[in-house]
CSV table of C-alpha atoms in Angstrom, one decimal:
chain,number,residue,atom,x,y,z
A,1355,UNK,CA,21.8,11.7,4.1
A,1356,UNK,CA,23.0,9.4,4.9
A,1357,UNK,CA,24.1,11.3,8.6
A,1358,UNK,CA,20.9,12.2,8.4
A,1359,UNK,CA,19.7,9.1,8.7
A,1360,UNK,CA,22.1,8.2,12.0
A,1361,UNK,CA,21.4,11.2,14.1
A,1362,UNK,CA,17.3,11.0,13.3
A,1363,UNK,CA,18.1,7.1,14.9
A,1364,UNK,CA,19.6,8.8,17.7
A,1365,UNK,CA,17.5,9.5,21.5
A,1366,UNK,CA,18.4,13.0,22.9
A,1367,UNK,CA,21.3,11.4,25.5
A,1368,UNK,CA,23.1,10.5,22.8
A,1369,UNK,CA,22.7,12.9,20.7
A,1370,UNK,CA,24.7,14.8,24.1
A,1371,UNK,CA,26.9,11.9,23.9
A,1372,UNK,CA,28.2,12.0,20.5
A,1373,UNK,CA,28.7,15.8,20.1
A,1374,UNK,CA,30.5,15.7,23.8
A,1375,UNK,CA,33.1,13.1,21.6
A,1376,UNK,CA,32.8,14.7,18.7
A,1377,UNK,CA,34.5,17.9,20.3
A,1378,UNK,CA,37.3,16.1,22.3
A,1379,UNK,CA,38.2,14.4,18.9
A,1380,UNK,CA,38.3,17.6,16.8
A,1381,UNK,CA,40.3,19.6,19.1
A,1382,UNK,CA,42.9,16.6,19.9
A,1383,UNK,CA,45.3,16.4,17.0
A,1384,UNK,CA,48.3,14.7,18.1
A,1385,UNK,CA,50.3,15.0,15.2
A,1386,UNK,CA,50.0,18.8,15.8
A,1387,UNK,CA,51.2,18.2,19.7
A,1388,UNK,CA,47.5,19.9,20.3
A,1389,UNK,CA,46.1,18.3,23.3
A,1390,UNK,CA,46.3,15.2,26.1
A,1391,UNK,CA,45.4,11.7,25.5
A,1392,UNK,CA,43.9,11.6,29.1
A,1393,UNK,CA,42.3,14.6,29.3
A,1394,UNK,CA,40.7,13.6,25.4
A,1395,UNK,CA,39.5,10.6,27.3
A,1396,UNK,CA,38.1,12.2,29.6
A,1397,UNK,CA,36.0,14.8,28.0
A,1398,UNK,CA,35.2,12.3,25.5
A,1399,UNK,CA,33.6,10.1,28.1
A,1400,UNK,CA,35.7,7.3,27.2
A,1401,UNK,CA,38.8,5.2,28.9
A,1402,UNK,CA,42.2,6.1,27.7
A,1403,UNK,CA,43.4,3.1,25.7
A,1404,UNK,CA,39.0,3.5,23.8
A,1405,UNK,CA,39.5,6.6,22.5
A,1406,UNK,CA,42.5,6.0,20.8
A,1407,UNK,CA,40.9,3.4,18.7
A,1408,UNK,CA,38.1,5.7,18.9
A,1409,UNK,CA,40.7,8.3,16.9
A,1410,UNK,CA,41.5,6.3,14.3
A,1411,UNK,CA,38.4,5.2,13.1
A,1412,UNK,CA,37.2,9.2,13.6
A,1413,UNK,CA,40.6,10.1,11.1
A,1414,UNK,CA,39.8,7.2,9.0
A,1415,UNK,CA,36.1,8.1,8.8
A,1416,UNK,CA,34.6,10.9,10.3
A,1417,UNK,CA,31.0,9.9,11.5
A,1418,UNK,CA,28.5,9.8,14.0
A,1419,UNK,CA,29.1,6.6,12.6
A,1420,UNK,CA,32.2,6.1,14.2
A,1421,UNK,CA,31.3,7.9,18.1
A,1422,UNK,CA,29.6,4.3,18.5
A,1423,UNK,CA,26.4,5.9,20.1
A,1424,UNK,CA,23.9,4.2,18.3
A,1425,UNK,CA,22.5,1.2,20.0
A,1426,UNK,CA,19.3,0.6,17.5
A,1427,UNK,CA,19.3,-2.6,16.4
A,1428,UNK,CA,20.4,-3.9,13.1
A,1429,UNK,CA,17.1,-2.9,10.0
A,1430,UNK,CA,16.9,-6.7,9.7
A,1431,UNK,CA,19.4,-9.8,10.0
A,1432,UNK,CA,19.9,-11.8,7.2
A,1433,UNK,CA,21.7,-15.0,7.4
A,1434,UNK,CA,22.9,-17.8,4.8
A,1435,UNK,CA,20.1,-19.0,5.9
A,1436,UNK,CA,17.4,-16.6,5.1
A,1437,UNK,CA,18.7,-16.5,1.5
A,1438,UNK,CA,19.0,-20.7,1.2
A,1439,UNK,CA,14.8,-20.7,1.8
A,1440,UNK,CA,14.0,-17.5,-0.2
A,1441,UNK,CA,16.1,-19.1,-3.0
A,1442,UNK,CA,13.3,-21.4,-2.9
A,1443,UNK,CA,9.4,-19.5,-2.9
A,1444,UNK,CA,9.7,-18.3,-6.5
A,1445,UNK,CA,9.6,-22.2,-7.5
A,1446,UNK,CA,7.5,-23.1,-4.4
A,1447,UNK,CA,4.7,-20.7,-5.7
A,1448,UNK,CA,4.9,-21.2,-9.6
A,1449,UNK,CA,4.7,-25.1,-8.7
A,1450,UNK,CA,1.5,-24.4,-6.5
A,1451,UNK,CA,-0.2,-22.1,-8.9
A,1452,UNK,CA,0.2,-23.9,-12.1
A,1453,UNK,CA,-2.0,-26.0,-9.5
A,1454,UNK,CA,-5.0,-23.7,-9.9
A,1455,UNK,CA,-5.4,-20.8,-7.8
A,1456,UNK,CA,-2.3,-20.2,-4.7
A,1457,UNK,CA,-3.7,-21.0,-1.7
A,1458,UNK,CA,-0.6,-19.4,0.9
A,1459,UNK,CA,-0.4,-23.2,4.0
A,1460,UNK,CA,-0.4,-25.4,0.1
A,1461,UNK,CA,3.2,-22.4,-1.0
A,1462,UNK,CA,4.7,-22.8,2.5
A,1463,UNK,CA,4.6,-26.4,3.0
A,1464,UNK,CA,5.9,-27.3,-0.5
A,1465,UNK,CA,8.5,-24.7,0.4
A,1466,UNK,CA,9.1,-26.3,3.8
A,1467,UNK,CA,10.2,-29.4,1.3
A,1468,UNK,CA,12.4,-27.4,-1.3
A,1469,UNK,CA,14.2,-26.0,1.7
A,1470,UNK,CA,14.7,-28.7,3.9
A,1471,UNK,CA,16.6,-30.8,1.0
A,1472,UNK,CA,18.7,-28.0,0.3
A,1473,UNK,CA,19.3,-27.7,4.0
A,1474,UNK,CA,19.4,-30.4,5.2
A,1475,UNK,CA,16.6,-29.3,8.1
A,1476,UNK,CA,12.7,-27.6,8.1
A,1477,UNK,CA,12.8,-23.9,9.0
A,1478,UNK,CA,10.5,-23.6,11.2
A,1479,UNK,CA,6.5,-22.0,10.0
A,1480,UNK,CA,7.6,-18.7,11.1
A,1481,UNK,CA,9.5,-18.3,8.9
A,1482,UNK,CA,8.6,-20.4,5.6
A,1483,UNK,CA,5.1,-18.4,6.0
A,1484,UNK,CA,7.0,-14.8,6.7
A,1485,UNK,CA,9.1,-15.7,3.2
A,1486,UNK,CA,5.7,-16.7,1.3
A,1487,UNK,CA,4.3,-13.7,2.3
A,1488,UNK,CA,7.2,-11.3,1.2
A,1489,UNK,CA,6.9,-12.6,-1.6
A,1490,UNK,CA,3.1,-13.0,-2.5
A,1491,UNK,CA,3.7,-8.8,-1.8
A,1492,UNK,CA,5.9,-8.7,-4.4
A,1493,UNK,CA,3.9,-10.2,-6.6
A,1494,UNK,CA,1.0,-7.5,-6.2
A,1495,UNK,CA,3.5,-5.4,-7.0
A,1496,UNK,CA,2.9,-6.6,-10.6
A,1497,UNK,CA,0.4,-3.1,-11.4
A,1498,UNK,CA,0.2,0.2,-11.6
A,1499,UNK,CA,-0.5,2.1,-8.3
A,1500,UNK,CA,-3.2,4.3,-7.9
A,1501,UNK,CA,-6.4,1.9,-8.0
A,1502,UNK,CA,-7.2,0.8,-4.6
A,1503,UNK,CA,-6.3,2.8,-1.4
A,1504,UNK,CA,-6.1,1.9,2.5
A,1505,UNK,CA,-5.7,4.4,5.3
A,1506,UNK,CA,-4.2,3.2,8.5
A,1507,UNK,CA,-3.7,4.5,11.3
A,1508,UNK,CA,-1.1,2.0,14.1
A,1509,UNK,CA,0.6,2.3,17.7
A,1510,UNK,CA,4.1,1.8,17.3
A,1511,UNK,CA,7.4,1.4,19.1
A,1512,UNK,CA,10.8,2.1,18.0
A,1513,UNK,CA,14.2,2.5,19.1
A,1514,UNK,CA,15.6,6.2,20.0
A,1515,UNK,CA,11.9,7.3,19.6
A,1516,UNK,CA,11.2,10.5,22.0
A,1517,UNK,CA,8.3,9.1,23.6
A,1518,UNK,CA,7.9,5.2,24.2
A,1519,UNK,CA,4.7,4.4,21.6
A,1520,UNK,CA,3.5,6.7,18.4
A,1521,UNK,CA,0.8,7.0,16.3
A,1522,UNK,CA,1.3,6.7,12.9
A,1523,UNK,CA,-1.3,7.6,9.8
A,1524,UNK,CA,-0.1,6.8,6.6
A,1525,UNK,CA,-2.0,6.4,2.9
A,1526,UNK,CA,-1.1,2.8,1.7
A,1527,UNK,CA,-1.3,1.6,-1.7
A,1528,UNK,CA,-3.2,-1.6,-1.9
A,1529,UNK,CA,-2.3,-3.3,-4.2
A,1530,UNK,CA,2.3,-2.3,-4.2
A,1531,UNK,CA,2.3,-1.3,-0.3
A,1532,UNK,CA,3.6,1.7,-1.1
A,1533,UNK,CA,3.5,4.2,1.4
A,1534,UNK,CA,2.4,7.2,0.1
A,1535,UNK,CA,1.9,9.4,2.6
A,1536,UNK,CA,2.6,8.8,6.8
A,1537,UNK,CA,2.5,11.6,10.1
A,1538,UNK,CA,2.2,10.7,13.0
A,1539,UNK,CA,-0.8,11.8,15.0
A,1540,UNK,CA,-3.2,11.8,18.0
A,1541,UNK,CA,-5.7,9.2,17.4
A,1542,UNK,CA,-8.3,11.1,18.6
A,1543,UNK,CA,-8.2,13.1,16.2
A,1544,UNK,CA,-7.2,10.5,13.2
A,1545,UNK,CA,-8.6,13.1,10.4
A,1546,UNK,CA,-6.5,15.7,11.0
A,1547,UNK,CA,-3.7,12.4,11.5
A,1548,UNK,CA,-4.8,11.6,7.9
A,1549,UNK,CA,-5.0,15.4,6.8
A,1550,UNK,CA,-1.5,15.7,7.8
A,1551,UNK,CA,-0.5,12.5,5.7
A,1552,UNK,CA,-2.6,13.2,2.9
A,1553,UNK,CA,-0.5,16.7,2.3
A,1554,UNK,CA,2.4,13.9,2.8
A,1555,UNK,CA,1.4,11.8,-0.1
A,1556,UNK,CA,0.7,15.1,-2.7
A,1557,UNK,CA,4.5,16.5,-1.3
A,1558,UNK,CA,5.6,12.4,-2.2
A,1559,UNK,CA,4.1,12.4,-5.5
A,1560,UNK,CA,4.5,15.7,-6.8
A,1561,UNK,CA,8.4,16.1,-5.7
A,1562,UNK,CA,9.9,13.5,-3.9
A,1563,UNK,CA,10.3,9.8,-3.9
A,1564,UNK,CA,7.3,8.7,-5.8
A,1565,UNK,CA,7.1,11.7,-8.9
A,1566,UNK,CA,7.8,9.0,-11.4
A,1567,UNK,CA,5.9,6.0,-10.6
A,1568,UNK,CA,3.9,5.0,-13.5
A,1569,UNK,CA,0.1,5.0,-12.1
A,1570,UNK,CA,-3.0,4.3,-12.9
A,1571,UNK,CA,-5.5,5.9,-14.6
A,1572,UNK,CA,-7.8,6.1,-12.3
A,1573,UNK,CA,-9.0,6.0,-8.4
A,1574,UNK,CA,-11.8,2.9,-7.6
A,1575,UNK,CA,-11.9,2.4,-4.0
A,1576,UNK,CA,-10.7,3.7,-0.8
A,1577,UNK,CA,-11.2,2.4,2.8
A,1578,UNK,CA,-10.4,4.5,6.0
A,1579,UNK,CA,-10.0,3.2,9.9
A,1580,UNK,CA,-11.7,5.7,12.0
A,1581,UNK,CA,-9.1,5.5,14.9
A,1582,UNK,CA,-10.7,7.1,17.7
A,1583,UNK,CA,-12.2,9.9,15.8
A,1584,UNK,CA,-16.5,9.3,15.5
A,1585,UNK,CA,-16.2,12.6,13.1
A,1586,UNK,CA,-14.7,10.2,10.3
A,1587,UNK,CA,-18.2,7.6,10.8
A,1588,UNK,CA,-19.9,9.4,8.5
A,1589,UNK,CA,-16.5,10.4,5.7
A,1590,UNK,CA,-18.4,8.3,3.9
A,1591,UNK,CA,-21.2,10.4,3.1
A,1592,UNK,CA,-17.9,13.7,3.0
A,1593,UNK,CA,-17.1,12.0,0.2
A,1594,UNK,CA,-20.0,11.1,-1.7
A,1595,UNK,CA,-20.6,14.7,-1.8
A,1596,UNK,CA,-17.3,16.1,-3.0
A,1597,UNK,CA,-17.6,13.3,-5.7
A,1598,UNK,CA,-15.5,11.1,-4.7
A,1599,UNK,CA,-15.1,7.0,-5.0
A,1600,UNK,CA,-16.2,5.4,-2.9
A,1601,UNK,CA,-14.6,6.4,0.7
A,1602,UNK,CA,-15.9,3.4,2.9
A,1603,UNK,CA,-15.1,3.4,7.1
A,1604,UNK,CA,-12.9,0.2,8.3
A,1605,UNK,CA,-12.6,-1.9,10.9
A,1606,UNK,CA,-8.6,-2.3,13.6
A,1607,UNK,CA,-6.2,0.1,13.6
A,1608,UNK,CA,-2.7,-1.7,12.0
A,1609,UNK,CA,-4.9,-3.9,9.5
A,1610,UNK,CA,-3.7,-1.9,6.7
A,1611,UNK,CA,0.7,-1.1,7.3
A,1612,UNK,CA,-0.1,-4.8,8.5
A,1613,UNK,CA,-0.8,-5.5,5.4
A,1614,UNK,CA,1.6,-4.2,3.4
A,1615,UNK,CA,5.1,-4.7,5.4
A,1616,UNK,CA,4.2,-7.4,8.1
A,1617,UNK,CA,4.9,-6.7,11.8
A,1618,UNK,CA,8.0,-4.2,11.1
A,1619,UNK,CA,8.0,-1.8,9.0
A,1620,UNK,CA,11.9,-0.8,9.0
A,1621,UNK,CA,12.6,-0.5,12.6
A,1622,UNK,CA,9.0,0.7,13.6
A,1623,UNK,CA,7.1,-1.9,15.9
A,1624,UNK,CA,3.4,-2.1,14.5
A,1625,UNK,CA,1.6,-2.7,18.3
A,1626,UNK,CA,-1.5,-4.3,18.8
A,1627,UNK,CA,-5.1,-1.6,18.3
A,1628,UNK,CA,-5.8,-1.4,22.5
A,1629,UNK,CA,-2.6,1.1,22.5
A,1630,UNK,CA,-3.9,3.4,20.6
A,1631,UNK,CA,-5.1,5.0,22.8
A,1632,UNK,CA,-2.3,5.0,25.1
A,1633,UNK,CA,0.1,6.5,22.7
A,1634,UNK,CA,-2.4,9.1,20.8
A,1635,UNK,CA,-0.9,13.2,21.5
A,1636,UNK,CA,-0.3,15.9,23.7
A,1637,UNK,CA,-0.4,19.2,24.1
A,1638,UNK,CA,1.4,22.0,22.1
A,1639,UNK,CA,4.8,21.3,23.7
A,1640,UNK,CA,4.8,18.0,23.0
A,1641,UNK,CA,4.2,18.4,18.8
A,1642,UNK,CA,7.4,20.5,19.3
A,1643,UNK,CA,9.0,17.4,20.8
A,1644,UNK,CA,7.2,15.3,18.1
A,1645,UNK,CA,9.7,16.9,15.1
A,1646,UNK,CA,12.3,14.3,15.3
A,1647,UNK,CA,10.0,11.5,15.6
A,1648,UNK,CA,7.8,12.6,13.0
A,1649,UNK,CA,10.8,12.7,10.5
A,1650,UNK,CA,11.9,9.3,11.8
A,1651,UNK,CA,8.9,8.1,10.7
A,1652,UNK,CA,9.2,9.9,7.3
A,1653,UNK,CA,13.0,7.6,7.0
A,1654,UNK,CA,11.8,4.4,7.3
A,1655,UNK,CA,8.6,5.2,5.1
A,1656,UNK,CA,11.5,6.0,2.1
A,1657,UNK,CA,13.4,2.8,3.3
A,1658,UNK,CA,10.4,0.4,2.5
A,1659,UNK,CA,9.2,3.0,-0.6
A,1660,UNK,CA,12.8,2.1,-1.8
A,1661,UNK,CA,12.4,-1.9,-1.8
A,1662,UNK,CA,9.2,-2.1,-3.8
A,1663,UNK,CA,10.0,1.3,-6.2
A,1664,UNK,CA,12.6,-1.1,-8.7
A,1665,UNK,CA,9.6,-3.4,-9.1
A,1666,UNK,CA,7.0,-0.9,-10.2
A,1667,UNK,CA,7.0,0.4,-13.5
A,1668,UNK,CA,8.4,4.1,-13.7
A,1669,UNK,CA,7.1,6.6,-16.3
A,1670,UNK,CA,7.0,10.3,-15.2
A,1671,UNK,CA,4.7,11.4,-17.9
A,1672,UNK,CA,1.7,9.7,-17.0
A,1673,UNK,CA,0.7,11.3,-14.1
A,1674,UNK,CA,-1.3,10.2,-11.2
A,1675,UNK,CA,-5.0,10.5,-11.5
A,1676,UNK,CA,-6.8,13.1,-11.2
A,1677,UNK,CA,-9.2,11.1,-8.7
A,1678,UNK,CA,-6.3,10.5,-6.9
A,1679,UNK,CA,-5.2,13.2,-7.0
A,1680,UNK,CA,-8.5,14.9,-6.0
A,1681,UNK,CA,-9.4,11.9,-3.1
A,1682,UNK,CA,-5.5,14.0,-0.9
A,1683,UNK,CA,-6.6,16.7,-1.6
A,1684,UNK,CA,-9.8,16.3,0.2
A,1685,UNK,CA,-7.9,14.8,2.9
A,1686,UNK,CA,-5.1,17.4,3.0
A,1687,UNK,CA,-7.9,20.4,3.2
A,1688,UNK,CA,-11.3,18.5,5.0
A,1689,UNK,CA,-11.7,20.8,8.2
A,1690,UNK,CA,-10.8,18.6,11.5
A,1691,UNK,CA,-11.9,19.4,15.1
A,1692,UNK,CA,-10.5,18.4,18.3
A,1693,UNK,CA,-12.0,16.0,20.8
A,1694,UNK,CA,-13.5,18.3,22.6
A,1695,UNK,CA,-14.6,20.6,19.4
A,1696,UNK,CA,-17.8,21.1,17.9
A,1697,UNK,CA,-18.6,22.0,14.5
A,1698,UNK,CA,-20.9,25.6,14.4
A,1699,UNK,CA,-24.8,24.8,13.4
A,1700,UNK,CA,-25.2,25.0,10.0
């Protein structure tokens, strides 16, 4: 799985370079007298000294990481400074809540005082607020998922995507910030994108990483961002006819994903709502080319959820509610039309 994650993080060009280097390293075995160092270096596209260093790393740990083509930035840089601020955020929350309800600005102010006493300087407002919002999300997870769902779509970019921008469709549990399901799609066919995400959620709940979560007994509400798909404006009526809990069309794309994860989810950088139209899909060939990017999205979702799951109850016997399953099946099976298509008259 580690090698798969590295492979998916590479662009097509980086994969070609990696394969060329691995072929050269595999063929050059100096202990057996096979191959010339200069020829092996040339085949790998490296200088001779660099090829010696890479060969040593490869023999110690034959991995994609050893061939040095993955140039993506680290998922997160957590410094001692971040740890120092994070060490005081729980205290700041507890002290402010002792005076009544939580006001984020008051928690930020208290955290600034506590962190400054430890560090000798006041951290930036952005750092303080980020830590406070992370702690707020963590505290909100002290409940079972499956009560309130948010369907959201958002343009995003990520290092080594096969296209500069994509549109992600996600089903987010509002209370825990778990991403139940996700898929790539076209904002003009948001219904189709949500259908794919719902199918992914059913898989993840049934046999995937969420199968042992303790679920709420009842789904009460669903909110859905319609994207650029006018066919979803009447989704509340359709859901009512299907006897589902209230499904309410909602506003700005990306609002729920940002609430769950901030401006980034792992390597994914969420873009502004006006980029949605530019990040739509294309023809059949484009859909085929999106396979690797779809897998990259799934990797980020799994990593996001893995950070949340330890905070939640586990109870594989509880099972998701009938309403939750019915809602996901409703979206997964709902007919979808291309922008140029119109449903046949009844």
